[in-house]
């Protein structure tokens, strides 16, 4: 395109200039010939006046030094040829014999000739005329030269334009084409690691740098996207695991609920069955049985009712502690005092089984803030269990020691017995409602609700409770309570239904 435009412009310019020059040279030549004729007329006026032909011929011979004049013809007043000159190189341009002939030649002159006629005047008189014929073939030579120069200039300009075009193509078009190829390749392969190599600082360099910056941005976005995808996969994996764990816990809770319902219905059915049987039997046999038997029936019904009532209370207690928030009355208390009060309430049972209780209250300071009634409830159940699951004539050791829980001062209370013990794999399970250990589920125990209630109370006090099997005989059930809770009546949260041992001091 560049070459075509340049060629066109050069051609138009050269043609215009050449045409102008050609036209101009013809006009100049004509003027020059007319002037030469006028000068010749002036010079030959005297020769014609005095009919001096030699002088006239001499005057005309001067044109032998002028190659352009091929003939010079001098006519007198009658129009007859007075003197003539003919260039030796021109054979055809002879002087016409009279002025009329000269005018005829002038009219019919060809393109390679030029003619001029001038009168010879002396004042108003016309003495004759001069007729000049000029050979204009040198104009053709001149025109040929112009054409040659124009062609050379055009060729040079064309060559220069070609060189410039090649240079521009190499410097501009080639990198742009390469850029286009690269972008096409990237679009097909989606390989954004490719780069446009360029060390230039001009517009092309800027274009390449801009393209590379764009690719860098795409690569960065790609990386971020990949990272988001990976983290998303990781998150999905985590959530799936959490969901699986939640599902496992829900299934476990469901199993526990089923077991709870099975146990509770069994526990309710036993005393109810006794009450229904003995009241039916009492109604039927009231006329026949003696007073002693009737009293026994009522005693059985009463015992069963009491057991049922206890059971209902315990179930309500369990439900309460699983509700998460409970009203607690936190007051300054003395743990030794609470232990003594709980142990005292167990005396009849201890007496019955001839179990000895040993109090080892070693804590330096036994003061704490707690809900006294509920802690006594815990102690009573733990001591009651220990007596219940110990053989006659055995020994219980109750201890109270100072310790720490989560860096805070606390009291550690334990009840060690010499009974049947608890299998290690059941030391957590016995804190679930209605769960009894495999060594005691012979019906010797109670309903299996006591320890789950104890766990609720201890957790509400931010404490921990656990059971262990002794290395010798028996089991140890212990709990740890922080001593510095704030006093007052307030609702407290039962933190977890599970027994957690890892916070033990
Ligand atoms: N000191 C102990 N020695 C052996 N087993 C124990 C001891 N303490 C608790 N257990 C086991 O833990 C189970 C749950 O005790 P928990 O106090 O909750 O119920 P329970 O005593 O059977 O009935 P209750 O609701 O009347 O207290 C017991 O049935 C028993 O199997
Ligand atoms: Mg119990």
Short mmCIF file of C-alpha atoms and ligand atoms in Angstrom, two decimals:
data_model
loop_
_atom_site.label_atom_id
_atom_site.label_comp_id
_atom_site.label_asym_id
_atom_site.label_seq_id
_atom_site.Cartn_x
_atom_site.Cartn_y
_atom_site.Cartn_z
CA UNK A 1 0.00 0.00 0.00
CA UNK A 2 2.80 2.33 0.95
CA UNK A 3 4.61 1.57 -2.33
CA UNK A 4 1.45 2.10 -4.41
CA UNK A 5 0.66 5.43 -2.76
CA UNK A 6 4.25 6.62 -3.15
CA UNK A 7 4.36 5.50 -6.80
CA UNK A 8 1.12 7.29 -7.58
CA UNK A 9 2.25 10.53 -5.92
CA UNK A 10 5.64 10.44 -7.65
CA UNK A 11 4.06 9.75 -11.05
CA UNK A 12 1.52 12.56 -10.69
CA UNK A 13 4.24 14.99 -9.60
CA UNK A 14 6.69 13.96 -12.31
CA UNK A 15 4.05 14.05 -15.06
CA UNK A 16 2.80 17.50 -14.01
CA UNK A 17 6.32 18.93 -13.90
CA UNK A 18 7.29 17.30 -17.22
CA UNK A 19 4.17 18.60 -19.03
CA UNK A 20 4.77 22.06 -17.69
CA UNK A 21 8.42 22.01 -18.74
CA UNK A 22 7.60 20.72 -22.24
CA UNK A 23 4.96 23.41 -22.81
CA UNK A 24 7.23 26.05 -21.35
CA UNK A 25 10.19 25.16 -23.56
CA UNK A 26 8.14 25.40 -26.77
CA UNK A 27 6.82 28.84 -25.81
CA UNK A 28 10.30 30.04 -24.83
CA UNK A 29 11.73 28.75 -28.09
CA UNK A 30 9.05 30.55 -30.11
CA UNK A 31 9.69 33.81 -28.24
CA UNK A 32 13.43 33.41 -28.66
CA UNK A 33 13.02 32.85 -32.42
CA UNK A 34 10.75 35.92 -32.77
CA UNK A 35 13.35 38.00 -30.89
CA UNK A 36 16.12 36.66 -33.08
CA UNK A 37 14.05 37.59 -36.17
CA UNK A 38 13.50 41.12 -34.83
CA UNK A 39 17.24 41.57 -34.17
CA UNK A 40 18.02 40.22 -37.68
CA UNK A 41 15.47 42.65 -39.21
CA UNK A 42 17.13 45.53 -37.44
CA UNK A 43 20.63 44.53 -38.48
CA UNK A 44 19.70 44.03 -42.13
CA UNK A 45 17.69 47.24 -42.58
CA UNK A 46 20.69 49.18 -43.89
CA UNK A 47 21.81 46.38 -46.22
CA UNK A 48 18.35 46.13 -47.81
CA UNK A 49 18.06 49.98 -48.04
CA UNK A 50 21.37 50.23 -49.85
CA UNK A 51 20.78 47.01 -51.80
CA UNK A 52 24.04 45.67 -50.33
CA UNK A 53 23.57 41.94 -50.81
CA UNK A 54 27.10 41.03 -49.63
CA UNK A 55 26.55 42.82 -46.36
CA UNK A 56 23.20 41.12 -46.04
CA UNK A 57 24.68 37.63 -46.70
CA UNK A 58 27.48 38.40 -44.23
CA UNK A 59 24.90 39.36 -41.64
CA UNK A 60 22.94 36.16 -42.21
CA UNK A 61 26.04 33.93 -42.14
CA UNK A 62 26.37 34.74 -38.47
CA UNK A 63 23.77 32.00 -37.88
CA UNK A 64 26.30 29.36 -38.67
CA UNK A 65 27.27 29.77 -34.99
CA UNK A 66 23.69 29.11 -33.97
CA UNK A 67 22.74 25.45 -34.49
CA UNK A 68 19.09 26.16 -33.75
CA UNK A 69 18.62 28.32 -36.96
CA UNK A 70 18.39 26.09 -39.98
CA UNK A 71 17.45 28.88 -42.54
CA UNK A 72 17.38 32.66 -42.61
CA UNK A 73 15.75 34.38 -45.61
CA UNK A 74 15.75 38.08 -46.36
CA UNK A 75 13.13 39.49 -48.72
CA UNK A 76 13.03 43.00 -50.24
CA UNK A 77 9.98 45.29 -50.40
CA UNK A 78 8.69 43.53 -53.52
CA UNK A 79 8.80 40.18 -51.71
CA UNK A 80 11.71 38.81 -53.78
CA UNK A 81 14.50 36.87 -52.06
CA UNK A 82 17.26 39.35 -51.39
CA UNK A 83 19.75 37.08 -49.45
CA UNK A 84 19.53 33.69 -47.75
CA UNK A 85 21.38 31.44 -45.34
CA UNK A 86 20.94 27.70 -44.96
CA UNK A 87 22.60 25.66 -42.24
CA UNK A 88 24.91 23.03 -43.74
CA UNK A 89 23.27 20.33 -41.55
CA UNK A 90 19.82 21.16 -42.90
CA UNK A 91 19.23 20.12 -46.50
CA UNK A 92 15.48 20.52 -46.76
CA UNK A 93 15.03 24.02 -45.28
CA UNK A 94 15.79 26.03 -48.41
CA UNK A 95 14.66 29.67 -48.55
CA UNK A 96 11.41 30.03 -50.48
CA UNK A 97 11.89 32.24 -53.60
CA UNK A 98 9.50 34.98 -52.38
CA UNK A 99 7.81 36.24 -49.21
CA UNK A 100 4.48 34.63 -50.16
CA UNK A 101 6.19 31.24 -50.34
CA UNK A 102 7.77 31.93 -46.99
CA UNK A 103 4.34 32.60 -45.47
CA UNK A 104 3.04 29.35 -46.99
CA UNK A 105 5.95 27.40 -45.45
CA UNK A 106 5.27 29.08 -42.13
CA UNK A 107 1.61 28.03 -42.17
CA UNK A 108 2.47 24.42 -42.96
CA UNK A 109 5.44 24.07 -40.68
CA UNK A 110 5.77 20.60 -38.94
CA UNK A 111 6.20 19.83 -35.23
CA UNK A 112 9.99 19.48 -35.57
CA UNK A 113 10.28 23.00 -36.99
CA UNK A 114 9.47 26.52 -35.89
CA UNK A 115 9.34 29.66 -38.00
CA UNK A 116 9.22 33.42 -37.42
CA UNK A 117 8.77 36.35 -39.80
CA UNK A 118 9.58 39.99 -39.02
CA UNK A 119 9.16 43.02 -41.27
CA UNK A 120 12.09 45.38 -41.89
CA UNK A 121 10.83 48.90 -41.26
CA UNK A 122 12.28 52.29 -41.79
CA UNK A 123 9.84 54.58 -40.03
CA UNK A 124 6.52 53.88 -41.65
CA UNK A 125 8.02 52.30 -44.75
CA UNK A 126 8.33 48.55 -45.04
CA UNK A 127 11.66 47.76 -46.66
CA UNK A 128 11.22 44.00 -46.69
CA UNK A 129 10.98 41.05 -44.31
CA UNK A 130 13.10 38.41 -42.64
CA UNK A 131 12.02 34.77 -42.36
CA UNK A 132 13.69 32.39 -39.90
CA UNK A 133 13.23 28.61 -39.64
CA UNK A 134 14.45 26.90 -36.50
CA UNK A 135 15.08 23.21 -36.03
CA UNK A 136 13.26 22.20 -32.80
CA UNK A 137 14.59 18.64 -32.57
CA UNK A 138 16.72 19.71 -29.59
CA UNK A 139 13.38 20.16 -27.73
CA UNK A 140 12.72 16.47 -28.23
CA UNK A 141 16.16 15.72 -26.83
CA UNK A 142 15.31 17.95 -23.93
CA UNK A 143 11.98 16.19 -23.41
CA UNK A 144 13.69 12.81 -23.59
CA UNK A 145 16.09 13.97 -20.93
CA UNK A 146 13.15 15.09 -18.76
CA UNK A 147 11.51 11.70 -19.22
CA UNK A 148 14.76 9.92 -18.35
CA UNK A 149 15.26 12.02 -15.22
CA UNK A 150 11.61 11.49 -14.21
CA UNK A 151 11.94 7.73 -14.66
CA UNK A 152 15.16 7.67 -12.65
CA UNK A 153 13.62 9.75 -9.86
CA UNK A 154 10.52 7.53 -9.86
CA UNK A 155 12.65 4.40 -9.72
CA UNK A 156 14.75 5.83 -6.88
CA UNK A 157 11.69 6.93 -4.93
CA UNK A 158 10.13 3.51 -5.51
CA UNK A 159 13.24 1.73 -4.31
CA UNK A 160 13.46 3.96 -1.26
CA UNK A 161 9.77 3.44 -0.50
CA UNK A 162 10.25 -0.31 -0.85
CA UNK A 163 13.15 -0.24 1.57
CA UNK A 164 11.15 1.86 4.05
CA UNK A 165 8.17 -0.50 3.67
CA UNK A 166 10.37 -3.53 4.32
CA UNK A 167 11.83 -1.83 7.35
CA UNK A 168 8.37 -0.86 8.65
CA UNK A 169 7.09 -4.36 7.97
CA UNK A 170 9.95 -5.89 9.91
CA UNK A 171 9.73 -3.41 12.76
CA UNK A 172 5.96 -2.99 13.07
CA UNK A 173 3.92 -5.51 11.11
CA UNK A 174 6.02 -8.57 12.02
CA UNK A 175 5.72 -8.10 15.85
CA UNK A 176 1.98 -7.34 15.53
CA UNK A 177 1.49 -10.50 13.47
CA UNK A 178 3.49 -12.46 16.04
CA UNK A 179 1.29 -11.02 18.81
CA UNK A 180 -1.83 -12.04 16.90
CA UNK A 181 -0.43 -15.58 16.42
CA UNK A 182 0.41 -15.82 20.13
CA UNK A 183 -3.06 -14.73 21.23
CA UNK A 184 -4.59 -17.26 18.84
CA UNK A 185 -2.33 -19.98 20.26
CA UNK A 186 -3.27 -19.04 23.84
CA UNK A 187 -6.97 -19.07 22.93
CA UNK A 188 -6.61 -22.59 21.47
CA UNK A 189 -4.31 -24.19 24.07
CA UNK A 190 -5.41 -22.10 27.09
CA UNK A 191 -1.74 -22.04 28.05
CA UNK A 192 -1.38 -18.71 29.87
CA UNK A 193 2.26 -19.33 30.75
CA UNK A 194 3.31 -18.10 27.26
CA UNK A 195 4.86 -14.65 26.92
CA UNK A 196 5.56 -12.11 24.18
CA UNK A 197 9.33 -11.53 24.15
CA UNK A 198 10.22 -7.88 23.50
CA UNK A 199 12.94 -5.56 24.73
CA UNK A 200 11.71 -2.52 22.81
CA UNK A 201 10.49 0.70 24.39
CA UNK A 202 8.44 2.04 21.48
CA UNK A 203 4.71 1.56 20.82
CA UNK A 204 5.22 -2.08 19.84
CA UNK A 205 7.20 -2.66 23.02
CA UNK A 206 4.40 -1.04 25.03
CA UNK A 207 1.85 -3.24 23.28
CA UNK A 208 3.90 -6.37 24.08
CA UNK A 209 4.34 -5.30 27.71
CA UNK A 210 0.62 -4.57 27.98
CA UNK A 211 -0.18 -8.00 26.53
CA UNK A 212 2.26 -9.67 28.97
CA UNK A 213 0.76 -7.73 31.91
CA UNK A 214 -2.69 -8.93 30.86
CA UNK A 215 -1.42 -12.54 30.71
CA UNK A 216 0.16 -12.12 34.14
CA UNK A 217 -3.17 -10.92 35.51
CA UNK A 218 -4.93 -13.92 33.95
CA UNK A 219 -2.30 -16.26 35.45
CA UNK A 220 -2.76 -14.63 38.87
CA UNK A 221 -6.55 -15.00 38.61
CA UNK A 222 -6.04 -18.62 37.53
CA UNK A 223 -3.92 -19.30 40.60
CA UNK A 224 -6.43 -17.62 42.91
CA UNK A 225 -9.24 -19.60 41.34
CA UNK A 226 -7.28 -22.83 41.76
CA UNK A 227 -6.56 -21.93 45.38
CA UNK A 228 -10.24 -21.16 46.03
CA UNK A 229 -11.19 -24.47 44.39
CA UNK A 230 -8.68 -26.39 46.49
CA UNK A 231 -9.74 -24.69 49.74
CA UNK A 232 -13.34 -25.27 48.74
CA UNK A 233 -12.62 -28.97 48.31
CA UNK A 234 -10.88 -28.95 51.68
CA UNK A 235 -13.84 -27.13 53.26
CA UNK A 236 -16.29 -29.55 51.69
CA UNK A 237 -14.17 -32.41 53.06
CA UNK A 238 -14.17 -30.84 56.53
CA UNK A 239 -17.91 -30.14 56.42
CA UNK A 240 -18.54 -33.70 55.24
CA UNK A 241 -16.49 -35.03 58.14
CA UNK A 242 -18.36 -32.75 60.55
CA UNK A 243 -21.66 -33.89 59.11
CA UNK A 244 -20.59 -37.53 59.39
CA UNK A 245 -19.58 -36.92 63.00
CA UNK A 246 -22.89 -35.11 63.67
CA UNK A 247 -24.72 -38.03 62.05
CA UNK A 248 -22.79 -40.50 64.18
CA UNK A 249 -23.63 -38.51 67.34
CA UNK A 250 -27.27 -38.22 66.29
CA UNK A 251 -27.42 -41.97 65.72
CA UNK A 252 -25.78 -42.54 69.10
CA UNK A 253 -28.27 -40.13 70.71
CA UNK A 254 -31.09 -41.96 69.00
CA UNK A 255 -29.79 -45.29 70.28
CA UNK A 256 -29.47 -43.79 73.78
CA UNK A 257 -33.02 -42.46 73.52
CA UNK A 258 -34.31 -45.89 72.49
CA UNK A 259 -32.43 -47.49 75.36
CA UNK A 260 -33.69 -44.76 77.70
CA UNK A 261 -37.31 -45.46 76.67
CA UNK A 262 -36.80 -49.21 77.00
CA UNK A 263 -35.29 -48.79 80.48
CA UNK A 264 -37.76 -46.21 81.69
CA UNK A 265 -40.76 -48.26 80.59
CA UNK A 266 -39.26 -51.26 82.31
CA UNK A 267 -38.59 -49.23 85.45
CA UNK A 268 -42.14 -47.83 85.45
CA UNK A 269 -43.71 -51.15 84.73
CA UNK A 270 -42.16 -52.99 87.73
CA UNK A 271 -43.67 -50.86 90.55
CA UNK A 272 -46.90 -50.30 88.57
CA UNK A 273 -47.29 -54.01 88.09
CA UNK A 274 -46.81 -54.59 91.83
CA UNK A 275 -49.36 -51.86 92.67
CA UNK A 276 -51.98 -53.19 90.24
CA UNK A 277 -51.46 -56.81 91.28
CA UNK A 278 -51.61 -56.21 95.01
CA UNK A 279 -54.53 -53.76 94.86
CA UNK A 280 -56.51 -56.18 92.61
CA UNK A 281 -55.59 -59.03 94.86
CA UNK A 282 -56.52 -56.95 97.97
CA UNK A 283 -59.96 -56.08 96.53
CA UNK A 284 -60.63 -59.68 95.58
CA UNK A 285 -59.37 -61.21 98.82
CA UNK A 286 -60.38 -58.44 101.26
CA UNK A 287 -63.03 -60.61 102.92
CA UNK A 288 -60.82 -63.66 103.23
CA UNK A 289 -57.37 -62.41 104.18
CA UNK A 290 -56.35 -61.48 107.67
CA UNK A 291 -55.31 -58.05 108.86
CA UNK A 292 -51.58 -58.85 108.72
CA UNK A 293 -51.74 -59.90 105.09
CA UNK A 294 -53.81 -56.84 104.17
CA UNK A 295 -51.19 -54.59 105.85
CA UNK A 296 -48.43 -56.37 103.85
CA UNK A 297 -50.33 -55.69 100.61
CA UNK A 298 -50.64 -52.01 101.47
CA UNK A 299 -46.97 -51.87 102.42
CA UNK A 300 -46.02 -53.37 99.04
CA UNK A 301 -48.33 -50.88 97.26
CA UNK A 302 -46.85 -48.00 99.31
CA UNK A 303 -43.24 -49.06 98.58
CA UNK A 304 -44.04 -49.38 94.90
CA UNK A 305 -45.73 -45.95 94.88
CA UNK A 306 -42.71 -44.44 96.62
CA UNK A 307 -40.37 -46.07 94.14
CA UNK A 308 -42.52 -44.79 91.28
CA UNK A 309 -42.57 -41.31 92.78
CA UNK A 310 -38.76 -41.35 93.17
CA UNK A 311 -38.45 -42.54 89.63
CA UNK A 312 -40.64 -39.72 88.33
CA UNK A 313 -38.63 -37.19 90.37
CA UNK A 314 -35.36 -38.55 88.98
CA UNK A 315 -36.64 -38.49 85.41
CA UNK A 316 -37.76 -34.89 85.91
CA UNK A 317 -34.33 -34.07 87.38
CA UNK A 318 -32.55 -35.60 84.39
CA UNK A 319 -34.79 -33.70 82.00
CA UNK A 320 -34.11 -30.50 83.96
CA UNK A 321 -30.34 -30.87 83.79
CA UNK A 322 -30.48 -31.60 80.11
CA UNK A 323 -32.38 -28.39 79.47
CA UNK A 324 -29.07 -26.54 79.75
CA UNK A 325 -30.09 -23.69 82.06
CA UNK A 326 -31.17 -24.16 85.67
CA UNK A 327 -31.82 -21.92 88.63
CA UNK A 328 -28.97 -22.30 91.14
CA UNK A 329 -28.60 -20.75 94.56
CA UNK A 330 -24.87 -20.20 94.98
CA UNK A 331 -23.75 -19.55 98.50
CA UNK A 332 -20.53 -19.66 100.51
CA UNK A 333 -20.24 -23.20 101.85
CA UNK A 334 -17.80 -25.47 103.55
CA UNK A 335 -17.11 -28.71 101.70
CA UNK A 336 -16.18 -30.60 104.89
CA UNK A 337 -19.53 -29.65 106.32
CA UNK A 338 -21.38 -30.77 103.15
CA UNK A 339 -19.50 -34.11 103.12
CA UNK A 340 -20.32 -34.69 106.80
CA UNK A 341 -24.00 -33.89 106.26
CA UNK A 342 -24.21 -36.24 103.26
CA UNK A 343 -22.36 -39.00 105.12
CA UNK A 344 -24.67 -38.58 108.14
CA UNK A 345 -27.75 -39.05 106.00
CA UNK A 346 -26.26 -42.40 104.89
CA UNK A 347 -25.68 -43.72 108.43
CA UNK A 348 -28.76 -46.02 108.51
CA UNK A 349 -27.70 -47.66 105.25
CA UNK A 350 -24.09 -47.96 106.41
CA UNK A 351 -25.25 -49.49 109.63
CA UNK A 352 -27.41 -51.94 107.76
CA UNK A 353 -24.47 -53.10 105.63
CA UNK A 354 -21.91 -52.57 108.38
CA UNK A 355 -19.84 -50.39 106.08
CA UNK A 356 -17.27 -48.12 107.69
CA UNK A 357 -16.71 -44.63 106.36
CA UNK A 358 -13.38 -42.90 106.75
CA UNK A 359 -13.19 -39.15 106.18
CA UNK A 360 -9.78 -37.89 104.99
CA UNK A 361 -10.45 -34.19 104.67
CA UNK A 362 -6.98 -32.82 103.82
CA UNK A 363 -7.80 -29.57 102.04
CA UNK A 364 -6.19 -26.51 103.65
CA UNK A 365 -9.16 -24.32 102.80
CA UNK A 366 -12.45 -26.08 102.24
CA UNK A 367 -14.52 -22.98 101.56
CA UNK A 368 -16.29 -22.73 98.21
CA UNK A 369 -19.29 -21.13 96.56
CA UNK A 370 -21.89 -23.67 95.44
CA UNK A 371 -25.52 -24.72 95.59
CA UNK A 372 -25.38 -26.67 98.87
CA UNK A 373 -28.50 -28.82 98.37
CA UNK A 374 -27.40 -29.93 94.94
CA UNK A 375 -23.84 -30.75 96.00
CA UNK A 376 -25.29 -32.74 98.94
CA UNK A 377 -27.49 -34.53 96.36
CA UNK A 378 -24.32 -35.42 94.41
CA UNK A 379 -22.47 -36.58 97.52
CA UNK A 380 -25.45 -38.61 98.71
CA UNK A 381 -25.72 -40.43 95.39
CA UNK A 382 -21.99 -41.13 95.19
CA UNK A 383 -21.80 -42.37 98.81
CA UNK A 384 -25.09 -44.27 98.34
CA UNK A 385 -23.69 -46.02 95.26
CA UNK A 386 -20.47 -46.90 97.06
CA UNK A 387 -22.41 -48.47 99.95
CA UNK A 388 -24.86 -50.16 97.57
CA UNK A 389 -22.16 -51.81 95.45
CA UNK A 390 -19.83 -52.74 98.34
CA UNK A 391 -19.92 -55.97 100.32
CA UNK A 392 -20.81 -56.03 104.00
CA UNK A 393 -18.07 -55.04 106.44
CA UNK A 394 -16.15 -53.10 103.86
CA UNK A 395 -14.64 -49.62 104.07
CA UNK A 396 -15.26 -46.34 102.28
CA UNK A 397 -12.69 -43.54 102.14
CA UNK A 398 -13.95 -40.00 101.47
CA UNK A 399 -11.26 -37.41 100.68
CA UNK A 400 -11.28 -33.68 100.09
CA UNK A 401 -8.08 -32.09 98.67
CA UNK A 402 -7.10 -28.69 97.35
CA UNK A 403 -6.36 -28.59 93.61
CA UNK A 404 -6.78 -26.43 90.50
CA UNK A 405 -9.15 -26.52 87.60
CA UNK A 406 -8.22 -24.50 84.49
CA UNK A 407 -5.75 -22.54 86.61
CA UNK A 408 -8.37 -21.64 89.22
CA UNK A 409 -8.36 -22.92 92.84
CA UNK A 410 -10.60 -25.93 93.28
CA UNK A 411 -11.52 -28.79 95.61
CA UNK A 412 -11.18 -32.44 94.66
CA UNK A 413 -13.60 -34.84 96.41
CA UNK A 414 -13.37 -38.59 95.96
CA UNK A 415 -15.20 -41.61 97.29
CA UNK A 416 -13.19 -44.86 97.21
CA UNK A 417 -14.90 -48.16 98.01
CA UNK A 418 -14.00 -51.86 98.11
CA UNK A 419 -16.96 -53.03 96.09
CA UNK A 420 -17.46 -54.73 92.76
CA UNK A 421 -15.75 -51.96 90.81
CA UNK A 422 -16.61 -50.62 87.38
CA UNK A 423 -15.17 -52.11 84.17
CA UNK A 424 -12.76 -49.57 82.66
CA UNK A 425 -14.65 -49.40 79.37
CA UNK A 426 -17.85 -48.43 81.26
CA UNK A 427 -16.49 -45.60 83.41
CA UNK A 428 -17.93 -43.02 80.98
CA UNK A 429 -21.14 -44.83 80.07
CA UNK A 430 -22.45 -45.01 83.67
CA UNK A 431 -22.98 -41.23 83.56
CA UNK A 432 -25.65 -41.66 80.88
CA UNK A 433 -29.29 -41.89 82.13
CA UNK A 434 -30.40 -45.44 82.98
CA UNK A 435 -26.96 -46.86 82.32
CA UNK A 436 -25.70 -49.37 84.82
CA UNK A 437 -22.41 -51.18 84.71
CA UNK A 438 -22.37 -54.77 83.49
CA UNK A 439 -21.21 -55.93 86.95
CA UNK A 440 -24.24 -54.47 88.74
CA UNK A 441 -27.15 -54.60 86.31
CA UNK A 442 -28.63 -57.51 88.21
CA UNK A 443 -31.27 -55.27 89.69
CA UNK A 444 -29.23 -54.72 92.82
CA UNK A 445 -28.81 -51.05 91.94
CA UNK A 446 -31.39 -48.36 91.44
CA UNK A 447 -32.72 -46.76 88.29
CA UNK A 448 -29.38 -45.67 86.86
CA UNK A 449 -30.30 -41.97 86.89
CA UNK A 450 -28.28 -40.79 89.90
CA UNK A 451 -24.91 -40.26 88.20
CA UNK A 452 -26.39 -38.51 85.16
CA UNK A 453 -28.07 -36.04 87.56
CA UNK A 454 -24.75 -35.63 89.41
CA UNK A 455 -22.99 -34.89 86.12
CA UNK A 456 -25.53 -32.17 85.28
CA UNK A 457 -25.05 -30.52 88.69
CA UNK A 458 -21.24 -30.68 88.60
CA UNK A 459 -21.06 -29.33 85.03
CA UNK A 460 -23.37 -26.48 86.00
CA UNK A 461 -20.77 -25.57 88.67
CA UNK A 462 -18.04 -25.63 85.93
CA UNK A 463 -16.60 -28.74 87.53
CA UNK A 464 -15.76 -32.24 86.31
CA UNK A 465 -16.81 -35.65 87.51
CA UNK A 466 -15.38 -39.07 86.72
CA UNK A 467 -15.35 -42.69 87.78
CA UNK A 468 -12.34 -45.02 87.90
CA UNK A 469 -11.79 -48.64 88.62
CA UNK A 470 -9.40 -49.17 91.53
CA UNK A 471 -6.25 -51.17 90.85
CA UNK A 472 -7.26 -53.45 93.76
CA UNK A 473 -10.94 -53.96 94.47
CA UNK A 474 -13.70 -51.40 94.15
CA UNK A 475 -14.24 -48.11 92.37
CA UNK A 476 -13.49 -44.45 92.96
CA UNK A 477 -15.97 -41.80 91.92
CA UNK A 478 -14.62 -38.25 92.20
CA UNK A 479 -15.45 -34.69 91.26
CA UNK A 480 -13.59 -31.36 91.17
CA UNK A 481 -15.28 -28.01 91.81
CA UNK A 482 -13.89 -24.49 91.42
CA UNK A 483 -14.09 -22.63 94.72
CA UNK A 484 -14.38 -19.03 93.50
CA UNK A 485 -17.74 -18.93 91.72
CA UNK A 486 -19.73 -15.75 92.16
CA UNK A 487 -22.36 -15.82 94.89
CA UNK A 488 -26.05 -15.33 94.22
CA UNK A 489 -29.13 -16.91 92.74
CA UNK A 490 -28.77 -17.27 89.01
CA UNK A 491 -29.32 -19.51 86.08
CA UNK A 492 -26.36 -21.67 85.23
CA UNK A 493 -25.59 -23.48 82.06
CA UNK A 494 -24.96 -27.17 81.95
CA UNK A 495 -21.97 -27.05 79.60
CA UNK A 496 -22.00 -30.60 78.26
CA UNK A 497 -23.83 -33.82 78.70
CA UNK A 498 -20.59 -35.72 78.07
CA UNK A 499 -18.17 -36.26 80.91
CA UNK A 500 -14.91 -34.54 80.07
CA UNK A 501 -11.76 -35.65 81.91
CA UNK A 502 -9.04 -33.71 80.16
CA UNK A 503 -9.54 -30.58 82.33
CA UNK A 504 -8.79 -32.47 85.52
CA UNK A 505 -6.13 -30.69 87.50
N1 LIG B 1 -19.27 -47.22 93.57
C1 LIG B 1 -19.72 -47.97 92.56
N2 LIG B 1 -19.27 -49.24 92.38
C2 LIG B 1 -19.71 -50.00 91.35
N3 LIG B 1 -20.56 -49.57 90.40
C3 LIG B 1 -21.04 -48.31 90.52
C4 LIG B 1 -20.65 -47.43 91.58
N4 LIG B 1 -21.25 -46.25 91.42
C5 LIG B 1 -22.02 -46.38 90.31
N5 LIG B 1 -21.89 -47.60 89.79
C6 LIG B 1 -22.55 -48.11 88.56
O1 LIG B 1 -23.08 -47.02 87.91
C7 LIG B 1 -24.48 -47.20 87.70
C8 LIG B 1 -25.19 -45.86 87.65
O2 LIG B 1 -25.22 -45.27 88.91
P1 LIG B 1 -26.36 -44.30 89.22
O3 LIG B 1 -26.11 -43.70 90.56
O4 LIG B 1 -26.54 -43.43 88.11
O5 LIG B 1 -27.61 -45.28 89.29
P2 LIG B 1 -28.11 -46.23 90.39
O6 LIG B 1 -27.36 -46.01 91.61
O7 LIG B 1 -28.11 -47.57 89.81
O8 LIG B 1 -29.62 -45.75 90.57
P3 LIG B 1 -30.10 -44.41 91.29
O9 LIG B 1 -30.81 -43.70 90.20
O10 LIG B 1 -30.97 -44.85 92.37
O11 LIG B 1 -28.91 -43.71 91.74
C9 LIG B 1 -24.87 -48.06 88.79
O12 LIG B 1 -26.07 -48.78 88.57
C10 LIG B 1 -23.69 -48.99 88.86
O13 LIG B 1 -23.80 -49.98 87.88
MG1 LIG B 2 -27.05 -44.13 92.52
#
